[in-house]
Short mmCIF file of C-alpha atoms and ligand atoms in Angstrom, two decimals:
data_model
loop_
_atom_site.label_atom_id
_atom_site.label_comp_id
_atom_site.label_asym_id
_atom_site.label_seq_id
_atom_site.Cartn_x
_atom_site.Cartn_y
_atom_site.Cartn_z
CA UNK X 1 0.00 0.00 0.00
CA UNK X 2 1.33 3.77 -0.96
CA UNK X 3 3.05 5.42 2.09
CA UNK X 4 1.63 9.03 1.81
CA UNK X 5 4.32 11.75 2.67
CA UNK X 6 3.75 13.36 5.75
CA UNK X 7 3.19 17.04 6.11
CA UNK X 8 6.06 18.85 7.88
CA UNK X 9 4.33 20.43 10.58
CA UNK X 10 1.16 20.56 12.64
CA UNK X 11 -0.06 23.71 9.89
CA UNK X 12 -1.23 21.31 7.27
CA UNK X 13 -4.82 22.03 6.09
CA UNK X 14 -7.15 19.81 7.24
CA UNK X 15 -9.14 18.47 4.52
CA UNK X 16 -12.52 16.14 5.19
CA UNK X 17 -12.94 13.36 3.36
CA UNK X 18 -16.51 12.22 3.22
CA UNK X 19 -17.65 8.51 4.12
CA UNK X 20 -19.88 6.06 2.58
CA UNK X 21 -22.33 4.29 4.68
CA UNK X 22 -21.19 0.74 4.31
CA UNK X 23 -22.79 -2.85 5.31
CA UNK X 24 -19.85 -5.03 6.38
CA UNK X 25 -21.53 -7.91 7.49
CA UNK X 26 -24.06 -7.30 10.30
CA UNK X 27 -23.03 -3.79 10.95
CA UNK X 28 -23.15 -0.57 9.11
CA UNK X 29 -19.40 1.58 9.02
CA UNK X 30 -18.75 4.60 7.52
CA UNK X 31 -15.51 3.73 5.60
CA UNK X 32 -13.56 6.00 3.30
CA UNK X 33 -11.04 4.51 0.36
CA UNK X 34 -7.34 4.81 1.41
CA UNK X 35 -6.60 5.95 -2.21
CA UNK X 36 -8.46 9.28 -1.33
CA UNK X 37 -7.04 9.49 1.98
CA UNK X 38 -3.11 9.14 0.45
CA UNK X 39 -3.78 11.18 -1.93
CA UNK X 40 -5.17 14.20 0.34
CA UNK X 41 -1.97 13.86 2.64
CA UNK X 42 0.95 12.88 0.03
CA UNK X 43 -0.55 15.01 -3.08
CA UNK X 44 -2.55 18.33 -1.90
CA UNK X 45 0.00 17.85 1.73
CA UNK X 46 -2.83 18.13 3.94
CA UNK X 47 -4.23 16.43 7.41
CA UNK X 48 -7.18 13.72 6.47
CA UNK X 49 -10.00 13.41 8.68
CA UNK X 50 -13.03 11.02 7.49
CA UNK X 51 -16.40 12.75 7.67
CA UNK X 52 -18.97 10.44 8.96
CA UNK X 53 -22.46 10.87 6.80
CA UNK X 54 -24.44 11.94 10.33
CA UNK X 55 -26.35 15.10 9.32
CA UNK X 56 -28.74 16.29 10.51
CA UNK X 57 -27.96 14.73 13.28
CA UNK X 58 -24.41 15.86 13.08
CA UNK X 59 -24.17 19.67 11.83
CA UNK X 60 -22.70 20.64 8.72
CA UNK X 61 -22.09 24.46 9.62
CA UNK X 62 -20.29 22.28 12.36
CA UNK X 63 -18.46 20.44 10.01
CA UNK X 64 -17.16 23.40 7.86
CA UNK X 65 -15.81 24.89 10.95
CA UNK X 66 -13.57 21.85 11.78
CA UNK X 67 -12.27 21.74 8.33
CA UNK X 68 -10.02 23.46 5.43
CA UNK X 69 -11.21 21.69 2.75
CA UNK X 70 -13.63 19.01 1.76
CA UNK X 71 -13.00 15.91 -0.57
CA UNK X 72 -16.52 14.12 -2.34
CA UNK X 73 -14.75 10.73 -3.06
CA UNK X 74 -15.88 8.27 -5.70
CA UNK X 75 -17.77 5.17 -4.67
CA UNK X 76 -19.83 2.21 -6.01
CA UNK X 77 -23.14 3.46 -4.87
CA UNK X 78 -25.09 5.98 -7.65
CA UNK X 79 -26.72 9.23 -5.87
CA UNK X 80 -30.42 7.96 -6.03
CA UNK X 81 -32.46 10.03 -9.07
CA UNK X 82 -35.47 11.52 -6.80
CA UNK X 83 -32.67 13.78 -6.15
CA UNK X 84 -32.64 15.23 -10.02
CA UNK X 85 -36.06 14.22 -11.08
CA UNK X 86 -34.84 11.41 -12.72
CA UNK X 87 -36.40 7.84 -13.49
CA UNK X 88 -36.20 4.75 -10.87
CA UNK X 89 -32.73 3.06 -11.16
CA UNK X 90 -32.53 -0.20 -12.36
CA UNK X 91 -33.48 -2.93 -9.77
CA UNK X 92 -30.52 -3.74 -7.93
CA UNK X 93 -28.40 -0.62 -8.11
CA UNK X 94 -26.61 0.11 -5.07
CA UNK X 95 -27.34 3.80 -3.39
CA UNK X 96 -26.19 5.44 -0.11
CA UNK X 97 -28.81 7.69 0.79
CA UNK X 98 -26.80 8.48 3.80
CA UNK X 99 -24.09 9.81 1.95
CA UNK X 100 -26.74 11.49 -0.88
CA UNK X 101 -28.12 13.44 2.68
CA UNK X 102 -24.86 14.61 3.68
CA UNK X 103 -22.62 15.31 0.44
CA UNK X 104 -25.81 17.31 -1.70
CA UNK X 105 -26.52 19.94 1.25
CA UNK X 106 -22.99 19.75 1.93
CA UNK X 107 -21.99 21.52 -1.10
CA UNK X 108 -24.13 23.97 -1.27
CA UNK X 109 -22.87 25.12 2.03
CA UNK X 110 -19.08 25.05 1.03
CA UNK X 111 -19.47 26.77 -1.58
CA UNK X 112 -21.13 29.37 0.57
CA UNK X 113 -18.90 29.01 3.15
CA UNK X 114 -15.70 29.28 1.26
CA UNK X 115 -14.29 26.38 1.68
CA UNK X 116 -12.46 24.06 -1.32
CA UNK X 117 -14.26 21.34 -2.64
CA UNK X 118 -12.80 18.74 -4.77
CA UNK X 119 -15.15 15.77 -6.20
CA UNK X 120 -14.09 12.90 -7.73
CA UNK X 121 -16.11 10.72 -9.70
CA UNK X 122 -19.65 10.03 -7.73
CA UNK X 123 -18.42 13.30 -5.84
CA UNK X 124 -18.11 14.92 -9.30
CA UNK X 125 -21.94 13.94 -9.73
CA UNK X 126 -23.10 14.86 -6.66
CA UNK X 127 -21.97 18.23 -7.19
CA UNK X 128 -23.33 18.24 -10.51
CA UNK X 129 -26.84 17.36 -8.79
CA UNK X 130 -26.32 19.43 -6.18
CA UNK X 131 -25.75 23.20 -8.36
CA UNK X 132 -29.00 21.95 -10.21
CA UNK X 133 -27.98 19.48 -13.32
CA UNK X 134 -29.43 15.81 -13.62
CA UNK X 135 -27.35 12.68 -14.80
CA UNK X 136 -27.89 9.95 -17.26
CA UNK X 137 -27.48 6.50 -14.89
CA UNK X 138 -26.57 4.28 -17.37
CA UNK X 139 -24.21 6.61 -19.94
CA UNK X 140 -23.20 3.48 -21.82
CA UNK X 141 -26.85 2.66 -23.21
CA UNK X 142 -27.41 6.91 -24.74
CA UNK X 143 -26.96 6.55 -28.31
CA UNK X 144 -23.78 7.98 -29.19
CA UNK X 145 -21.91 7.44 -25.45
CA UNK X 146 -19.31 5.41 -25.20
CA UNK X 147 -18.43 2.92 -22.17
CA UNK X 148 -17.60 4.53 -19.27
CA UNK X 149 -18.09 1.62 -16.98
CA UNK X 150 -14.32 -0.18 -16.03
CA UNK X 151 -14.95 -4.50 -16.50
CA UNK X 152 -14.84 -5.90 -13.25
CA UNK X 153 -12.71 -8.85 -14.25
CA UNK X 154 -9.96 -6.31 -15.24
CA UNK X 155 -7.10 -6.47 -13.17
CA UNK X 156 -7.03 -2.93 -10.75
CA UNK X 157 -4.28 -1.45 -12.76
CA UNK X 158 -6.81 -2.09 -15.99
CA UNK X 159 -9.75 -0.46 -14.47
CA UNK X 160 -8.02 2.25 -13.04
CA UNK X 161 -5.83 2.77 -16.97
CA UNK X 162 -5.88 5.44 -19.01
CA UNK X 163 -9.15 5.08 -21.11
CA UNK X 164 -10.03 7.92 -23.09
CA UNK X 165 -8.83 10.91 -23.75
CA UNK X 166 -10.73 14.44 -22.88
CA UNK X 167 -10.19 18.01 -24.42
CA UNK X 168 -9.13 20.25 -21.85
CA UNK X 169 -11.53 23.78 -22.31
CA UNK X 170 -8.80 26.36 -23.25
CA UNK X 171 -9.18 29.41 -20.75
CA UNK X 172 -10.02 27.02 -17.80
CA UNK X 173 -8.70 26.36 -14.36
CA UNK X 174 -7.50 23.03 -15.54
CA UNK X 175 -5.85 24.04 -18.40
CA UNK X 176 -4.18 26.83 -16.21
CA UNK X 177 -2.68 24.16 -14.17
CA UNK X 178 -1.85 21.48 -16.88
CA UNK X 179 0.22 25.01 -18.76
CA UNK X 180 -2.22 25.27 -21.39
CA UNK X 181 -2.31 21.88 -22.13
CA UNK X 182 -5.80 20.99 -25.14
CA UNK X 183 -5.80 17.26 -24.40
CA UNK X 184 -4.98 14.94 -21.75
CA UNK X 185 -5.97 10.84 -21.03
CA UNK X 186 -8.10 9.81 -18.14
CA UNK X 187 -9.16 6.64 -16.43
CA UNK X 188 -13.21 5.91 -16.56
CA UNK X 189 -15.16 3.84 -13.83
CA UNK X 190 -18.41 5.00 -14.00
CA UNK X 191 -22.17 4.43 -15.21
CA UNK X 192 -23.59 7.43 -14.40
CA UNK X 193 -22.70 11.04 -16.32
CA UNK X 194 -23.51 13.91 -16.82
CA UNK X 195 -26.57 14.81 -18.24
CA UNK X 196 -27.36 18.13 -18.17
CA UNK X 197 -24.57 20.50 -16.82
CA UNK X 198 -25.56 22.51 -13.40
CA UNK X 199 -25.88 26.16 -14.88
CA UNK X 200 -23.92 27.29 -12.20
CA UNK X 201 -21.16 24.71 -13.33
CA UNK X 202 -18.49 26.11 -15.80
CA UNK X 203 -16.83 22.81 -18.42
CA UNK X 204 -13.71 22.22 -17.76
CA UNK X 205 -12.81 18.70 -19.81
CA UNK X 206 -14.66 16.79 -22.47
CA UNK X 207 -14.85 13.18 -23.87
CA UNK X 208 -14.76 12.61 -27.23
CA UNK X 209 -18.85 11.77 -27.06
CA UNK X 210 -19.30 14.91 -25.54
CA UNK X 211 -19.60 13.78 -22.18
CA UNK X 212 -18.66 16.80 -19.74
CA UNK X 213 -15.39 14.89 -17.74
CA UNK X 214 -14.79 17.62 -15.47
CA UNK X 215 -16.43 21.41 -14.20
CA UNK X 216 -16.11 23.96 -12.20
CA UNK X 217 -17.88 26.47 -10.46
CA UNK X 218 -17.46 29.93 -10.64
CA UNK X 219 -19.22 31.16 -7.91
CA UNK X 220 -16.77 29.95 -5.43
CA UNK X 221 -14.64 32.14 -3.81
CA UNK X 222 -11.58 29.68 -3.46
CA UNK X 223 -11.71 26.46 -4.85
CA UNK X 224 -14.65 24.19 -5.92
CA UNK X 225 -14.02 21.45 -8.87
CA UNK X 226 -15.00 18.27 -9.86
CA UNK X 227 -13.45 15.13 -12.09
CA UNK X 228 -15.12 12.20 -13.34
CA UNK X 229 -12.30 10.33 -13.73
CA UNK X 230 -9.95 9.25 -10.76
CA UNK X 231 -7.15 11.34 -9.93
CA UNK X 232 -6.27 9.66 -6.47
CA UNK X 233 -5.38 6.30 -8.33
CA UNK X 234 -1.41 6.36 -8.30
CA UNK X 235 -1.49 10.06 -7.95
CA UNK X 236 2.01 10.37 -7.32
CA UNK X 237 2.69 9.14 -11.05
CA UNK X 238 0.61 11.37 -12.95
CA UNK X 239 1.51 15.05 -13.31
CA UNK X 240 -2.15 16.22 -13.97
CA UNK X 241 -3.07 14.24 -10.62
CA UNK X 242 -0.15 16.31 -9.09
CA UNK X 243 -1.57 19.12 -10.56
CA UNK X 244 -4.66 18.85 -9.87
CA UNK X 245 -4.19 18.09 -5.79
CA UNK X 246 -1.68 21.11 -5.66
CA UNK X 247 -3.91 23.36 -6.50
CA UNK X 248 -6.77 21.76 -4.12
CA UNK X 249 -4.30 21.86 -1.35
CA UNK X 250 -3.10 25.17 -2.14
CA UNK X 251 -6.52 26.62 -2.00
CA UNK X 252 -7.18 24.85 1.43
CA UNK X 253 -4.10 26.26 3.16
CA UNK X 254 -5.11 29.62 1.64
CA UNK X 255 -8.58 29.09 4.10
CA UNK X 256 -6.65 27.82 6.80
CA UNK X 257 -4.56 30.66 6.95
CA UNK X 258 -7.70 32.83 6.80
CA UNK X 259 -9.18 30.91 9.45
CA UNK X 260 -6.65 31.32 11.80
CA UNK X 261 -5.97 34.81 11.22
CA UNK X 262 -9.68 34.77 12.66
CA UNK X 263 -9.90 36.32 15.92
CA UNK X 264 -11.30 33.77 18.45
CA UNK X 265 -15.13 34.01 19.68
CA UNK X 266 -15.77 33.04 22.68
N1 LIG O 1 -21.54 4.85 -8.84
C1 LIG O 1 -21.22 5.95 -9.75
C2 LIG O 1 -19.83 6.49 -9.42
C3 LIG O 1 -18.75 5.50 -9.79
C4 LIG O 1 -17.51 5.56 -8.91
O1 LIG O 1 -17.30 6.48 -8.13
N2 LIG O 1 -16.70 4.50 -9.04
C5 LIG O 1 -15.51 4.28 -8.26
C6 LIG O 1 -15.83 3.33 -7.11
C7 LIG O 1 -14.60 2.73 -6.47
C8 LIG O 1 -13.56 3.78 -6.07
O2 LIG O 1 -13.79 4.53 -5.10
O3 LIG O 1 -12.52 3.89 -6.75
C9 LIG O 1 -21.29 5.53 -11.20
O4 LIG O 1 -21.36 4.31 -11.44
O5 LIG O 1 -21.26 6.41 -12.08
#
């Protein structure tokens, strides 16, 4: 397993990541991927902290005090379509709605709030659905997509390959940070997509079907972006994973600074 580098000193940013509800055998956990976690620490250099998915019995203005950034991690479960007006998933598909209570008012309020926000994959979604846009579930059967979904009998390095390539929007963040750069290769593990864009989302990537790969949102006053593909897998290998954690981590310690610069109510 990747050792993540540890931050030099007790200033790091702390970033939350946000958990899935799980079922491991009789008992429910709320279990963040290490991948995420590494990546947080080693790649944006900041202090991890997994967010249970408690609200409201746990309070998000609470949460957004406690933390410098947020992360909206990928995860097997689909955000369930009664939250975009969207037909009944297929029988079977998995859903959190834990983690759909949490992570869709959860946005909203960083964004409001200030704080960075980086979602990847079914955090990219969620923030899609969250700003207002709606998602195809199954990407793979729109005339025209192509498949998104990884094949589960794919070795890990196979799922988690390069897959398709995206143009990069010129005049974007991401393109700031990749030096201009009009076309880079992602990895794709995913059913659901993009449907209609949030119209408080700005286009950052594309797939060649048109699919929109990543946004982000103008409105924020620090950081607030979203991938579709996974950045977190090997990060420390890919420069536009660099990249794109730098300037995630870079925005949080920008808040942190802020925050304690704050003076202290008592
Ligand atoms: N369920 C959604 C999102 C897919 C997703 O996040 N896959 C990655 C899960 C495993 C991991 O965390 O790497 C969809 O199917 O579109």
């Amino acid at each position: 397993m990747m050792q993540a580098q540890v931050p030099s000193s007790r200033s790091a940013p702390v970033v939350g990541v946000i958990a899935d509800l799980k079922q491991i055998g009789a008992h429910g956990f709320h279990a963040a991927g290490h991948k995420y976690i590494a990546a947080v620490v080693g790649g944006a250099h900041a202090f991890a902290v997994v967010l249970p998915v408690l609200a409201p019995q746990q309070d998000i203005a609470q949460t957004l005090d406690l933390v410098d950034g947020l992360l909206l991690t990928g995860s097997y479960s689909n955000v369930e379509p009664h939250h975009y007006a969207g037909p009944a998933s297929a029988p079977g598909t998995l859903h959190d709605p834990d983690r759909d209570a949490n992570s869709l008012p959860l946005i909203n309020a960083a964004i409001a709030a200030g704080v960075p926000l980086l979602g990847i994959c079914r955090g990219f979604q969620e923030m899609n659905v969250a700003l207002g846009g709606s998602l195809h579930q199954r990407v793979h059967e729109v005339a025209g997509m192509l498949l998104h979904k990884e094949r589960d009998e794919d070795p890990l390095d196979t799922q988690y390959g390069p897959a398709h390539p995206v143009s990069v929007v010129a005049g974007g963040q991401l393109a700031g940070w990749l030096d201009g750069a009009s076309q880079i290769t992602v990895n794709s593990l995913h059913s659901q997509g993009v449907q209609t864009l949030a119209l408080r989302a700005r286009a950052e990537a594309i797939a060649p079907d048109g699919l929109v790969e990543a946004f982000s949102v103008p409105e924020a006053s620090r950081f607030a972006f979203a991938v579709q593909w996974h950045p977190e897998w090997r990060y420390a290998d890919n420069p536009v994973s660099l990249a794109l954690f730098a300037a995630f981590g870079e925005a949080c310690a920008a808040r942190r600074a802020a925050r304690l610069s704050q003076p202290v109510t008592a």
